[in-house]
Tab-separated table of C-alpha atoms in Angstrom:
chain	number	residue	atom	x	y	z
A	1	MET	CA	46.962	71.404	127.350
A	2	HIS	CA	44.671	74.413	127.645
A	3	ALA	CA	41.114	74.030	128.827
A	4	PRO	CA	38.284	76.189	130.196
A	5	PHE	CA	37.727	76.478	133.932
A	6	ALA	CA	34.491	74.485	133.720
A	7	ASP	CA	36.381	71.401	132.584
A	8	LEU	CA	38.983	71.651	135.323
A	9	PRO	CA	37.363	71.555	138.783
A	10	SER	CA	40.270	69.410	139.953
A	11	ARG	CA	42.644	72.338	139.384
A	12	TRP	CA	40.995	74.391	142.114
A	13	SER	CA	42.219	74.422	145.689
A	14	HIS	CA	41.211	76.552	148.674
A	15	ARG	CA	44.117	76.735	151.080
A	16	PHE	CA	43.200	80.186	152.388
A	17	ALA	CA	39.580	79.132	152.941
A	18	GLU	CA	40.816	76.206	155.002
A	19	LEU	CA	42.278	78.605	157.557
A	20	GLY	CA	38.746	78.875	158.903
A	21	PRO	CA	35.960	81.415	159.421
A	22	ASP	CA	38.077	83.754	161.570
A	23	PHE	CA	39.898	84.736	158.390
A	24	HIS	CA	37.067	85.275	155.935
A	25	THR	CA	33.383	85.200	155.092
A	26	GLU	CA	32.111	82.928	152.361
A	27	LEU	CA	29.611	84.617	150.043
A	28	ARG	CA	28.624	84.773	146.410
A	29	PRO	CA	29.412	87.692	144.121
A	30	THR	CA	26.538	90.037	143.277
A	31	PRO	CA	25.509	89.720	139.598
A	32	LEU	CA	25.672	92.615	137.156
A	33	PRO	CA	23.175	93.039	134.319
A	34	ALA	CA	24.121	92.626	130.657
A	35	PRO	CA	27.882	92.242	131.047
A	36	TYR	CA	30.257	92.718	128.112
A	37	TRP	CA	33.946	92.170	127.470
A	38	VAL	CA	36.268	95.152	127.873
A	39	GLY	CA	39.698	93.519	127.700
A	40	THR	CA	41.584	90.266	128.190
A	41	SER	CA	45.205	89.248	128.669
A	42	GLN	CA	45.915	86.371	126.327
A	43	ALA	CA	49.444	86.115	127.738
A	44	LEU	CA	48.142	85.521	131.259
A	45	ALA	CA	45.472	83.136	129.992
A	46	HIS	CA	48.250	81.072	128.419
A	47	GLU	CA	50.221	81.062	131.675
A	48	LEU	CA	47.144	79.942	133.588
A	49	GLY	CA	46.523	77.131	131.122
A	50	LEU	CA	43.246	78.557	129.820
A	51	ASP	CA	41.890	78.173	126.320
A	52	PRO	CA	42.054	81.670	124.746
A	53	ALA	CA	38.878	80.922	122.771
A	54	TRP	CA	37.013	80.039	125.956
A	55	LEU	CA	38.120	83.328	127.476
A	56	GLN	CA	35.881	85.033	124.900
A	57	SER	CA	32.867	82.831	125.652
A	58	GLU	CA	29.584	83.712	127.357
A	59	GLU	CA	30.401	81.254	130.123
A	60	ALA	CA	33.672	83.009	130.906
A	61	LEU	CA	32.008	86.424	130.622
A	62	HIS	CA	29.442	85.594	133.288
A	63	ALA	CA	31.925	83.757	135.499
A	64	PHE	CA	34.339	86.694	135.549
A	65	THR	CA	31.556	89.197	136.141
A	66	GLY	CA	30.381	87.253	139.180
A	67	ASN	CA	27.098	86.224	137.609
A	68	GLN	CA	27.704	82.481	137.883
A	69	LEU	CA	30.050	80.118	139.675
A	70	LEU	CA	31.919	77.439	137.792
A	71	PRO	CA	32.634	74.022	139.301
A	72	GLY	CA	35.417	74.213	141.864
A	73	MET	CA	34.963	77.862	142.827
A	74	ARG	CA	34.458	78.708	146.519
A	75	PRO	CA	34.086	82.488	146.817
A	76	LEU	CA	35.011	84.401	149.964
A	77	ALA	CA	36.100	87.818	151.216
A	78	SER	CA	38.971	88.045	153.698
A	79	VAL	CA	39.208	90.265	156.775
A	80	TYR	CA	42.226	92.427	157.605
A	81	SER	CA	43.025	95.744	159.254
A	82	GLY	CA	45.678	98.370	158.656
A	83	HIS	CA	47.226	101.796	158.925
A	84	GLN	CA	45.903	104.272	156.367
A	85	PHE	CA	47.848	107.484	155.775
A	86	GLY	CA	49.792	106.776	158.945
A	87	HIS	CA	46.774	106.274	161.219
A	88	TRP	CA	45.319	103.076	162.601
A	89	ALA	CA	42.099	102.447	160.661
A	90	GLY	CA	40.879	99.359	162.509
A	91	GLN	CA	39.112	96.539	160.744
A	92	LEU	CA	39.095	96.716	156.967
A	93	GLY	CA	38.915	93.736	154.624
A	94	ASP	CA	37.976	92.812	151.076
A	95	GLY	CA	35.323	95.471	150.600
A	96	ARG	CA	34.943	94.875	146.871
A	97	ALA	CA	37.129	91.846	146.173
A	98	ILE	CA	35.980	88.238	146.247
A	99	LEU	CA	38.454	85.362	146.101
A	100	LEU	CA	37.271	82.440	143.962
A	101	GLY	CA	40.057	80.097	145.082
A	102	GLU	CA	43.459	78.970	143.818
A	103	LEU	CA	44.022	77.598	140.347
A	104	ALA	CA	46.825	75.119	139.750
A	105	THR	CA	49.148	76.427	137.024
A	106	PRO	CA	52.571	75.443	135.666
A	107	GLN	CA	54.008	78.272	137.817
A	108	GLY	CA	52.264	76.995	140.952
A	109	PRO	CA	48.923	77.843	142.577
A	110	ARG	CA	47.468	81.239	141.685
A	111	GLU	CA	44.681	82.909	143.603
A	112	VAL	CA	41.908	84.206	141.333
A	113	GLN	CA	39.993	87.203	142.617
A	114	LEU	CA	37.137	89.327	141.295
A	115	LYS	CA	37.480	93.045	142.094
A	116	GLY	CA	34.216	94.946	141.935
A	117	ALA	CA	31.988	91.913	142.431
A	118	GLY	CA	29.648	93.469	145.014
A	119	LEU	CA	29.158	94.101	148.701
A	120	THR	CA	30.935	92.070	151.349
A	121	PRO	CA	30.760	92.271	155.156
A	122	TYR	CA	33.899	94.432	154.968
A	123	SER	CA	32.601	97.058	152.515
A	124	ARG	CA	32.016	99.587	155.328
A	125	MET	CA	30.471	102.628	153.602
A	126	GLY	CA	31.383	101.392	150.131
A	127	ASP	CA	29.194	99.815	147.479
A	128	GLY	CA	31.440	96.871	146.686
A	129	ARG	CA	31.703	97.923	143.066
A	130	ALA	CA	34.512	99.074	140.800
A	131	VAL	CA	34.040	101.460	137.891
A	132	LEU	CA	35.257	101.158	134.327
A	133	ARG	CA	37.829	103.931	134.799
A	134	SER	CA	39.666	102.362	137.733
A	135	SER	CA	39.329	98.858	136.318
A	136	ILE	CA	41.014	99.802	133.052
A	137	ARG	CA	43.836	101.496	134.959
A	138	GLU	CA	44.432	98.419	137.129
A	139	PHE	CA	44.206	96.017	134.189
A	140	LEU	CA	46.708	97.947	132.090
A	141	CYS	CA	49.137	98.714	134.893
A	142	SER	CA	49.221	95.162	136.232
A	143	GLU	CA	50.253	93.836	132.863
A	144	ALA	CA	52.591	96.776	132.204
A	145	MET	CA	54.438	96.210	135.486
A	146	HIS	CA	54.764	92.510	134.749
A	147	ALA	CA	56.291	93.287	131.355
A	148	LEU	CA	58.752	95.642	133.070
A	149	GLY	CA	59.832	92.759	135.298
A	150	ILE	CA	58.425	94.295	138.492
A	151	PRO	CA	56.724	91.918	140.981
A	152	THR	CA	52.972	92.471	140.689
A	153	SER	CA	49.531	90.991	140.772
A	154	ARG	CA	48.279	90.196	137.276
A	155	ALA	CA	45.008	91.016	135.506
A	156	LEU	CA	43.316	88.385	133.378
A	157	CYS	CA	40.353	90.359	132.089
A	158	ILE	CA	37.875	93.188	132.561
A	159	THR	CA	34.140	92.921	132.073
A	160	GLY	CA	31.817	95.894	132.043
A	161	SER	CA	28.156	96.635	132.627
A	162	ASP	CA	26.027	99.729	132.137
A	163	ALA	CA	24.872	99.433	135.749
A	164	PRO	CA	25.366	102.876	137.352
A	165	VAL	CA	27.939	103.379	140.120
A	166	ARG	CA	28.357	106.674	141.969
A	167	ARG	CA	31.820	108.056	142.616
A	168	GLU	CA	32.461	111.787	142.140
A	169	GLU	CA	29.896	111.342	139.363
A	170	ILE	CA	27.770	108.530	137.998
A	171	GLU	CA	29.952	105.986	136.191
A	172	THR	CA	29.442	102.461	134.896
A	173	ALA	CA	30.416	99.244	136.655
A	174	ALA	CA	33.249	96.886	135.810
A	175	VAL	CA	34.943	93.826	137.283
A	176	VAL	CA	38.658	93.011	137.083
A	177	THR	CA	39.747	89.394	137.402
A	178	ARG	CA	43.171	89.493	138.989
A	179	THR	CA	45.597	86.824	140.102
A	180	ALA	CA	48.579	86.458	142.436
A	181	PRO	CA	50.246	83.633	144.359
A	182	SER	CA	48.601	85.270	147.374
A	183	PHE	CA	46.760	88.472	148.208
A	184	ILE	CA	47.727	88.314	151.901
A	185	ARG	CA	48.738	91.760	153.152
A	186	PHE	CA	50.588	93.276	156.085
A	187	GLY	CA	47.123	94.236	157.306
A	188	HIS	CA	46.103	90.598	157.752
A	189	PHE	CA	48.755	90.239	160.434
A	190	GLU	CA	47.900	93.581	161.996
A	191	HIS	CA	44.256	92.533	162.292
A	192	PHE	CA	44.906	89.499	164.459
A	193	SER	CA	47.708	91.113	166.438
A	194	HIS	CA	45.792	94.273	167.333
A	195	SER	CA	42.659	92.301	168.245
A	196	GLY	CA	44.642	90.015	170.534
A	197	GLN	CA	43.894	86.905	168.451
A	198	HIS	CA	47.398	85.541	168.788
A	199	ALA	CA	46.478	81.944	167.979
A	200	GLN	CA	45.112	83.097	164.620
A	201	LEU	CA	48.161	85.323	164.138
A	202	ARG	CA	50.425	82.317	164.562
A	203	GLN	CA	48.210	80.241	162.283
A	204	LEU	CA	48.445	82.880	159.551
A	205	ALA	CA	52.205	83.282	159.927
A	206	ASP	CA	52.681	79.508	159.779
A	207	PHE	CA	50.511	79.389	156.664
A	208	VAL	CA	52.626	82.037	154.917
A	209	ILE	CA	55.901	80.419	155.954
A	210	ASP	CA	54.818	76.921	154.958
A	211	HIS	CA	53.560	77.941	151.518
A	212	PHE	CA	55.783	80.873	150.532
A	213	TYR	CA	58.835	81.119	152.811
A	214	PRO	CA	59.722	77.541	153.847
A	215	HIS	CA	63.403	78.471	154.231
A	216	CYS	CA	62.442	80.471	157.327
A	217	ARG	CA	62.088	77.180	159.206
A	218	GLU	CA	65.367	75.803	157.922
A	219	ARG	CA	67.449	78.470	159.663
A	220	ALA	CA	68.311	78.517	163.329
A	221	GLY	CA	66.405	81.019	165.410
A	222	ASN	CA	62.869	82.388	165.411
A	223	PRO	CA	61.065	81.559	162.130
A	224	TYR	CA	58.759	84.582	162.443
A	225	ALA	CA	61.722	86.929	162.693
A	226	HIS	CA	63.133	85.240	159.588
A	227	LEU	CA	59.772	85.799	157.885
A	228	LEU	CA	59.921	89.511	158.661
A	229	GLU	CA	63.473	89.663	157.332
A	230	ALA	CA	62.505	87.887	154.099
A	231	VAL	CA	59.514	90.182	153.551
A	232	SER	CA	61.730	93.210	154.238
A	233	GLU	CA	64.193	92.114	151.571
A	234	ARG	CA	61.493	91.410	148.983
A	235	THR	CA	59.832	94.745	149.671
A	236	ALA	CA	63.176	96.533	149.338
A	237	HIS	CA	63.787	95.015	145.908
A	238	THR	CA	60.284	95.865	144.677
A	239	VAL	CA	60.415	99.492	145.826
A	240	ALA	CA	63.854	99.849	144.247
A	241	GLN	CA	62.310	98.757	140.965
A	242	TRP	CA	59.508	101.300	141.393
A	243	GLN	CA	62.001	104.100	141.908
A	244	ALA	CA	64.078	103.044	138.919
A	245	VAL	CA	61.182	103.442	136.473
A	246	GLY	CA	59.658	106.536	138.090
A	247	PHE	CA	56.608	104.681	139.393
A	248	CYS	CA	54.519	106.228	142.169
A	249	HIS	CA	52.129	103.867	143.954
A	250	GLY	CA	50.097	106.641	145.530
A	251	VAL	CA	48.552	104.860	148.505
A	252	MET	CA	51.070	102.737	150.395
A	253	ASN	CA	48.824	101.932	153.359
A	254	THR	CA	49.732	98.780	155.272
A	255	ASP	CA	46.583	97.095	153.952
A	256	ASN	CA	47.938	97.675	150.435
A	257	MET	CA	51.320	96.036	151.107
A	258	SER	CA	51.796	92.474	149.881
A	259	ILE	CA	53.390	89.902	152.175
A	260	LEU	CA	55.084	88.568	149.013
A	261	GLY	CA	56.547	91.921	147.991
A	262	LEU	CA	54.166	92.290	145.050
A	263	THR	CA	52.772	95.532	143.703
A	264	ILE	CA	49.050	95.330	144.455
A	265	ASP	CA	45.959	97.548	144.605
A	266	TYR	CA	46.474	99.906	141.692
A	267	GLY	CA	44.565	103.079	142.486
A	268	PRO	CA	46.079	106.577	142.220
A	269	PHE	CA	49.359	105.343	140.721
A	270	GLN	CA	51.414	107.213	138.141
A	271	PHE	CA	54.511	106.830	136.024
A	272	MET	CA	56.068	110.273	136.273
A	273	ASP	CA	56.287	112.541	133.250
A	274	ALA	CA	58.421	115.542	134.268
A	275	PHE	CA	60.786	114.324	136.965
A	276	ASN	CA	60.118	115.736	140.413
A	277	PRO	CA	61.357	113.755	143.430
A	278	ALA	CA	58.573	115.279	145.551
A	279	HIS	CA	55.860	114.396	143.036
A	280	ILE	CA	52.498	113.464	144.565
A	281	CYS	CA	50.370	111.350	142.256
A	282	ASN	CA	47.395	110.938	144.626
A	283	HIS	CA	45.117	113.970	144.702
A	284	THR	CA	43.772	112.727	148.052
A	285	ASP	CA	47.274	112.794	149.578
A	286	SER	CA	47.356	116.522	150.330
A	287	GLY	CA	50.272	116.150	152.748
A	288	GLY	CA	52.429	114.243	150.292
A	289	ARG	CA	52.910	111.238	152.575
A	290	TYR	CA	53.234	108.950	149.563
A	291	ALA	CA	55.284	111.224	147.309
A	292	TYR	CA	57.803	109.498	145.042
A	293	HIS	CA	60.894	110.279	147.135
A	294	ARG	CA	59.181	109.127	150.338
A	295	GLN	CA	58.223	105.681	149.067
A	296	PRO	CA	61.331	103.888	150.415
A	297	ASN	CA	60.888	105.345	153.918
A	298	ILE	CA	57.173	104.569	153.880
A	299	ALA	CA	57.943	100.991	152.892
A	300	TYR	CA	60.229	100.741	155.918
A	301	TRP	CA	57.557	102.312	158.152
A	302	ASN	CA	55.046	99.748	156.913
A	303	LEU	CA	57.516	96.945	157.594
A	304	PHE	CA	57.964	98.329	161.108
A	305	CYS	CA	54.172	98.028	161.547
A	306	LEU	CA	54.375	94.441	160.318
A	307	GLY	CA	57.168	93.819	162.812
A	308	GLN	CA	55.019	95.184	165.615
A	309	ALA	CA	52.199	92.877	164.546
A	310	LEU	CA	54.518	89.868	164.656
A	311	LEU	CA	55.988	90.695	168.086
A	312	PRO	CA	53.663	88.287	169.950
A	313	LEU	CA	55.367	85.473	168.024
A	314	MET	CA	58.898	86.547	168.903
A	315	ASP	CA	61.006	86.130	172.017
A	316	GLU	CA	61.960	89.797	172.264
A	317	GLN	CA	61.506	93.089	170.459
A	318	GLN	CA	65.116	93.123	169.317
A	319	GLN	CA	64.422	90.167	167.027
A	320	ALA	CA	61.979	92.296	165.048
A	321	LEU	CA	64.347	95.263	164.924
A	322	ASP	CA	67.187	93.051	163.713
A	323	ALA	CA	64.915	91.548	161.053
A	324	LEU	CA	64.178	95.014	159.665
A	325	GLU	CA	67.837	95.993	159.362
A	326	PRO	CA	68.433	94.338	155.962
A	327	PHE	CA	66.042	96.811	154.318
A	328	LYS	CA	68.495	99.615	155.067
A	329	THR	CA	71.230	97.949	153.041
A	330	VAL	CA	69.259	95.893	150.519
A	331	PHE	CA	67.194	98.816	149.222
A	332	PRO	CA	70.049	101.230	148.378
A	333	ALA	CA	72.129	98.419	146.901
A	334	ALA	CA	69.219	97.186	144.787
A	335	LEU	CA	68.391	100.702	143.644
A	336	GLN	CA	71.968	101.498	142.676
A	337	GLN	CA	72.232	98.195	140.827
A	338	ARG	CA	69.150	99.195	138.826
A	339	MET	CA	70.383	102.716	138.207
A	340	GLY	CA	73.806	101.458	137.203
A	341	ALA	CA	72.177	99.218	134.610
A	342	LYS	CA	70.163	102.192	133.354
A	343	LEU	CA	73.486	104.006	132.848
A	344	GLY	CA	75.035	101.052	131.030
A	345	LEU	CA	77.461	100.130	133.805
A	346	ALA	CA	78.244	96.437	133.804
A	347	GLN	CA	79.829	96.542	137.253
A	348	LEU	CA	79.433	99.196	139.940
A	349	LEU	CA	82.433	101.079	141.259
A	350	PRO	CA	82.898	103.745	143.939
A	351	GLY	CA	81.613	107.022	142.560
A	352	ASP	CA	78.875	105.504	140.430
A	353	GLU	CA	76.199	106.423	142.951
A	354	ALA	CA	77.247	110.074	142.674
A	355	LEU	CA	77.054	109.824	138.879
A	356	THR	CA	73.472	108.585	139.158
A	357	GLU	CA	72.520	111.207	141.722
A	358	GLN	CA	73.936	114.041	139.625
A	359	PHE	CA	71.887	112.989	136.603
A	360	MET	CA	68.725	112.753	138.725
A	361	GLN	CA	69.410	116.216	140.137
A	362	LEU	CA	69.833	117.638	136.650
A	363	MET	CA	66.545	116.050	135.552
A	364	ALA	CA	64.765	117.389	138.625
A	365	LYS	CA	66.125	120.916	138.213
A	366	ASP	CA	64.852	121.172	134.641
A	367	ALA	CA	61.743	118.972	135.117
A	368	VAL	CA	62.947	116.647	132.357
A	369	ASP	CA	60.698	113.824	131.221
A	370	PHE	CA	61.851	110.780	133.184
A	371	THR	CA	61.196	108.005	130.665
A	372	ILE	CA	62.296	109.933	127.577
A	373	ALA	CA	65.555	111.085	129.181
A	374	TRP	CA	66.654	107.575	130.074
A	375	ARG	CA	65.582	106.185	126.701
A	376	ARG	CA	67.467	108.861	124.766
A	377	LEU	CA	70.494	108.253	126.937
A	378	SER	CA	70.333	104.604	125.883
A	379	HIS	CA	70.383	105.507	122.200
A	380	ALA	CA	73.248	107.945	122.657
A	381	VAL	CA	75.705	105.234	123.684
A	382	ALA	CA	75.914	103.893	120.145
A	383	GLY	CA	77.806	107.055	119.221
A	384	PHE	CA	80.525	106.438	121.809
A	385	ALA	CA	83.425	104.666	120.199
A	386	ALA	CA	86.558	103.549	122.005
A	387	PRO	CA	88.588	106.118	124.002
A	388	GLY	CA	90.290	108.622	121.765
A	389	ALA	CA	87.627	108.542	119.063
A	390	ALA	CA	86.203	111.724	117.593
A	391	GLU	CA	84.631	114.018	120.164
A	392	ALA	CA	82.257	115.297	117.509
A	393	ASP	CA	80.611	111.894	117.177
A	394	ALA	CA	79.963	111.707	120.899
A	395	ARG	CA	78.565	115.231	121.031
A	396	ARG	CA	76.321	114.512	118.071
A	397	ALA	CA	75.015	111.334	119.711
A	398	LEU	CA	74.235	113.222	122.913
A	399	GLU	CA	72.339	116.087	121.252
A	400	PRO	CA	68.842	114.525	121.657
A	401	VAL	CA	69.496	114.130	125.379
A	402	ARG	CA	71.119	117.540	125.746
A	403	ASP	CA	68.097	119.175	124.130
A	404	LEU	CA	65.980	118.092	127.104
A	405	PHE	CA	67.954	120.267	129.527
A	406	LEU	CA	68.080	123.996	130.134
A	407	GLN	CA	71.307	123.755	132.123
A	408	ARG	CA	73.384	122.767	129.083
A	409	ASP	CA	76.805	123.362	130.634
A	410	ALA	CA	75.928	121.268	133.664
A	411	PHE	CA	74.645	118.498	131.426
A	412	ASP	CA	77.771	118.608	129.268
A	413	ALA	CA	79.984	118.216	132.326
A	414	TRP	CA	77.936	115.288	133.568
A	415	ALA	CA	77.831	113.644	130.127
A	416	GLN	CA	81.616	113.861	129.842
A	417	ALA	CA	82.046	112.155	133.216
A	418	TRP	CA	79.521	109.475	132.254
A	419	ARG	CA	81.162	108.807	128.882
A	420	THR	CA	84.584	108.568	130.517
A	421	ARG	CA	83.190	106.082	133.029
A	422	LEU	CA	81.602	103.959	130.291
A	423	GLN	CA	84.746	103.903	128.203
A	424	SER	CA	86.816	102.858	131.212
A	425	GLN	CA	84.998	99.543	131.335
A	426	PRO	CA	87.011	96.550	130.120
A	427	ASP	CA	86.054	95.547	126.591
A	428	PHE	CA	83.564	98.419	126.308
A	429	ASP	CA	81.303	97.819	123.310
A	430	PRO	CA	79.018	100.773	122.491
A	431	LEU	CA	76.467	98.714	120.578
A	432	ALA	CA	76.276	95.976	123.204
A	433	THR	CA	75.947	98.596	125.936
A	434	GLN	CA	73.209	100.335	123.990
A	435	ALA	CA	71.325	97.060	123.596
A	436	SER	CA	71.614	96.414	127.322
A	437	MET	CA	70.364	99.892	128.213
A	438	LEU	CA	67.436	99.615	125.814
A	439	ARG	CA	66.382	96.460	127.686
A	440	THR	CA	66.471	98.440	130.934
A	441	ASN	CA	65.006	101.830	130.001
A	442	PRO	CA	61.497	101.374	128.581
A	443	GLN	CA	60.168	103.077	125.495
A	444	VAL	CA	56.544	103.012	126.657
A	445	VAL	CA	55.070	103.262	130.154
A	446	LEU	CA	51.468	103.723	131.238
A	447	ARG	CA	51.352	107.487	131.393
A	448	ASN	CA	48.204	109.006	132.848
A	449	HIS	CA	47.107	110.631	129.602
A	450	LEU	CA	47.459	107.377	127.662
A	451	GLY	CA	45.243	105.625	130.177
A	452	GLU	CA	42.796	108.527	130.118
A	453	ILE	CA	42.421	108.363	126.332
A	454	ALA	CA	41.829	104.597	126.483
A	455	ILE	CA	39.244	105.127	129.228
A	456	GLN	CA	37.357	107.820	127.321
A	457	ARG	CA	37.209	105.669	124.198
A	458	ALA	CA	36.067	102.665	126.234
A	459	ARG	CA	33.256	104.710	127.737
A	460	GLU	CA	32.079	105.243	124.168
A	461	GLY	CA	32.202	101.508	123.509
A	462	ASP	CA	35.461	101.643	121.540
A	463	PHE	CA	38.090	99.329	123.058
A	464	SER	CA	40.577	99.565	120.190
A	465	ARG	CA	42.685	102.211	121.940
A	466	LEU	CA	42.876	100.051	125.066
A	467	GLN	CA	43.970	97.056	122.985
A	468	ARG	CA	46.627	99.070	121.150
A	469	LEU	CA	48.007	100.489	124.378
A	470	GLN	CA	47.952	97.078	126.042
A	471	ALA	CA	49.935	95.559	123.171
A	472	ALA	CA	52.615	98.255	123.495
A	473	LEU	CA	52.792	97.943	127.286
A	474	GLU	CA	53.325	94.205	126.961
A	475	GLN	CA	56.545	94.983	125.009
A	476	PRO	CA	57.706	98.162	126.765
A	477	PHE	CA	61.355	97.959	125.705
A	478	ASP	CA	60.682	97.457	122.005
A	479	ALA	CA	60.422	100.272	119.470
A	480	LEU	CA	57.165	99.028	117.951
A	481	PRO	CA	56.207	100.375	114.517
A	482	GLY	CA	53.316	102.798	114.546
A	483	CYS	CA	53.548	103.434	118.298
A	484	ASP	CA	55.665	106.591	118.360
A	485	ASP	CA	52.758	108.580	119.809
A	486	LEU	CA	52.686	106.275	122.848
A	487	ALA	CA	56.322	107.111	123.579
A	488	ASP	CA	56.046	110.852	122.956
A	489	PHE	CA	55.915	113.733	125.417
A	490	PRO	CA	52.596	114.096	127.242
A	491	PRO	CA	50.258	116.850	126.058
A	492	GLU	CA	49.813	119.958	128.190
A	493	TRP	CA	46.391	118.832	129.401
A	494	ALA	CA	47.967	115.773	131.027
A	495	THR	CA	49.301	117.958	133.837
A	496	HIS	CA	45.718	118.651	134.899
A	497	ILE	CA	44.692	115.014	135.334
A	498	GLU	CA	43.815	114.361	138.979
A	499	ILE	CA	43.871	110.805	140.292
A	500	SER	CA	42.454	110.113	143.743
A	501	CYS	CA	41.877	107.106	145.990
A	502	SER	CA	38.553	106.519	144.215
A	503	SER	CA	40.540	105.920	141.025
């Protein structure tokens, strides 16, 4: 049964708040004048057990802008620290995010957080606000990643206000309501470890194990080492999924890394257009620390920082080092499994990794559009009949892919090897393989220019483009009628879009 928050105070819990004042500061959000709806996720509302009609109400509008508290809410901002761009940044914390508590849902408790709800004790030099531009990007990408099957925080809604907020220029304010099983980060552990608060460090680690990794206590040995190992494996799987869809996070600081392996804190992210392994999506990242091809190594570096933070809870340093080892095998295996599926391979064999790498190298050499290349490859398979069938049919099916490349001879050689590999599979069925690949290689991703158009229209008070884009992103693998423009090549001006940490 769906019901509004106001009728369900019994569904709220506050497990993180119960950790005590060393972990957070309780405070109320700062109201915004004359709020208005920008966007909502009806799919997430359904999962949370909320009445979709109530989600359009004035009560919900003010609650999710931070203008009023509903029964059961207990707002707070948490403290953490972290490494930013490879350097220890000291104490950080929820500078513009306020946790309202946990809501009981059919999928388990979900933390509900307002991002952009005003100053907190951890805002440092910030204003505690979010702007419409960044809020729309986070809202759309959270839901897009979820639809792609990638672990992520979710976004329930955005509210806006004409209140001015200064970034590079004066913009208008907005608040994103986002949810996750937990927003605990690597930086939470670093905070208590680096400050010598080892009792609180243990308390936090026990909290995470008890609520999210109970199996770590069921195994022999140090449970905190098992926790590090479990987080390493989850992180490896998530980053493998990023790489497989050409997603660049842009700011993989340790305070932006989820202890649950979720994708969180959408700022200067990008789904690549022209494939470039060294692509830097964050204009602030002049050194390219968080470039696409460096993301796996940065994830491991961040896990190493987490391991250092957990050392006070372990018997010896070697336990932490051993717990990090699985990343080195889990990540490449998970990535190759993903890439094999993108190529239509039902079961991986020796040599398949080279097949993947050769295609990626060809795409990089000719700066081929990442999403379009994989999608066209998916369609081409339908033209591959059983071994010995007409070569002309196969060549004809591959033409739309071949047209993307300048190095035609090199592509032809690769395509022949790929087709031979596909047809060597037992009971190879071109149509079934095509269907499988189309469920793996998306038609629509949140390209920067698509988000930019939705943002510009929203600034003018027109949210129809946002809604249309959101609907397509919620079904990224489907060829939706009337959405061809959302799956087309980016315009030339898209290459000039600059996204920074303020985004």
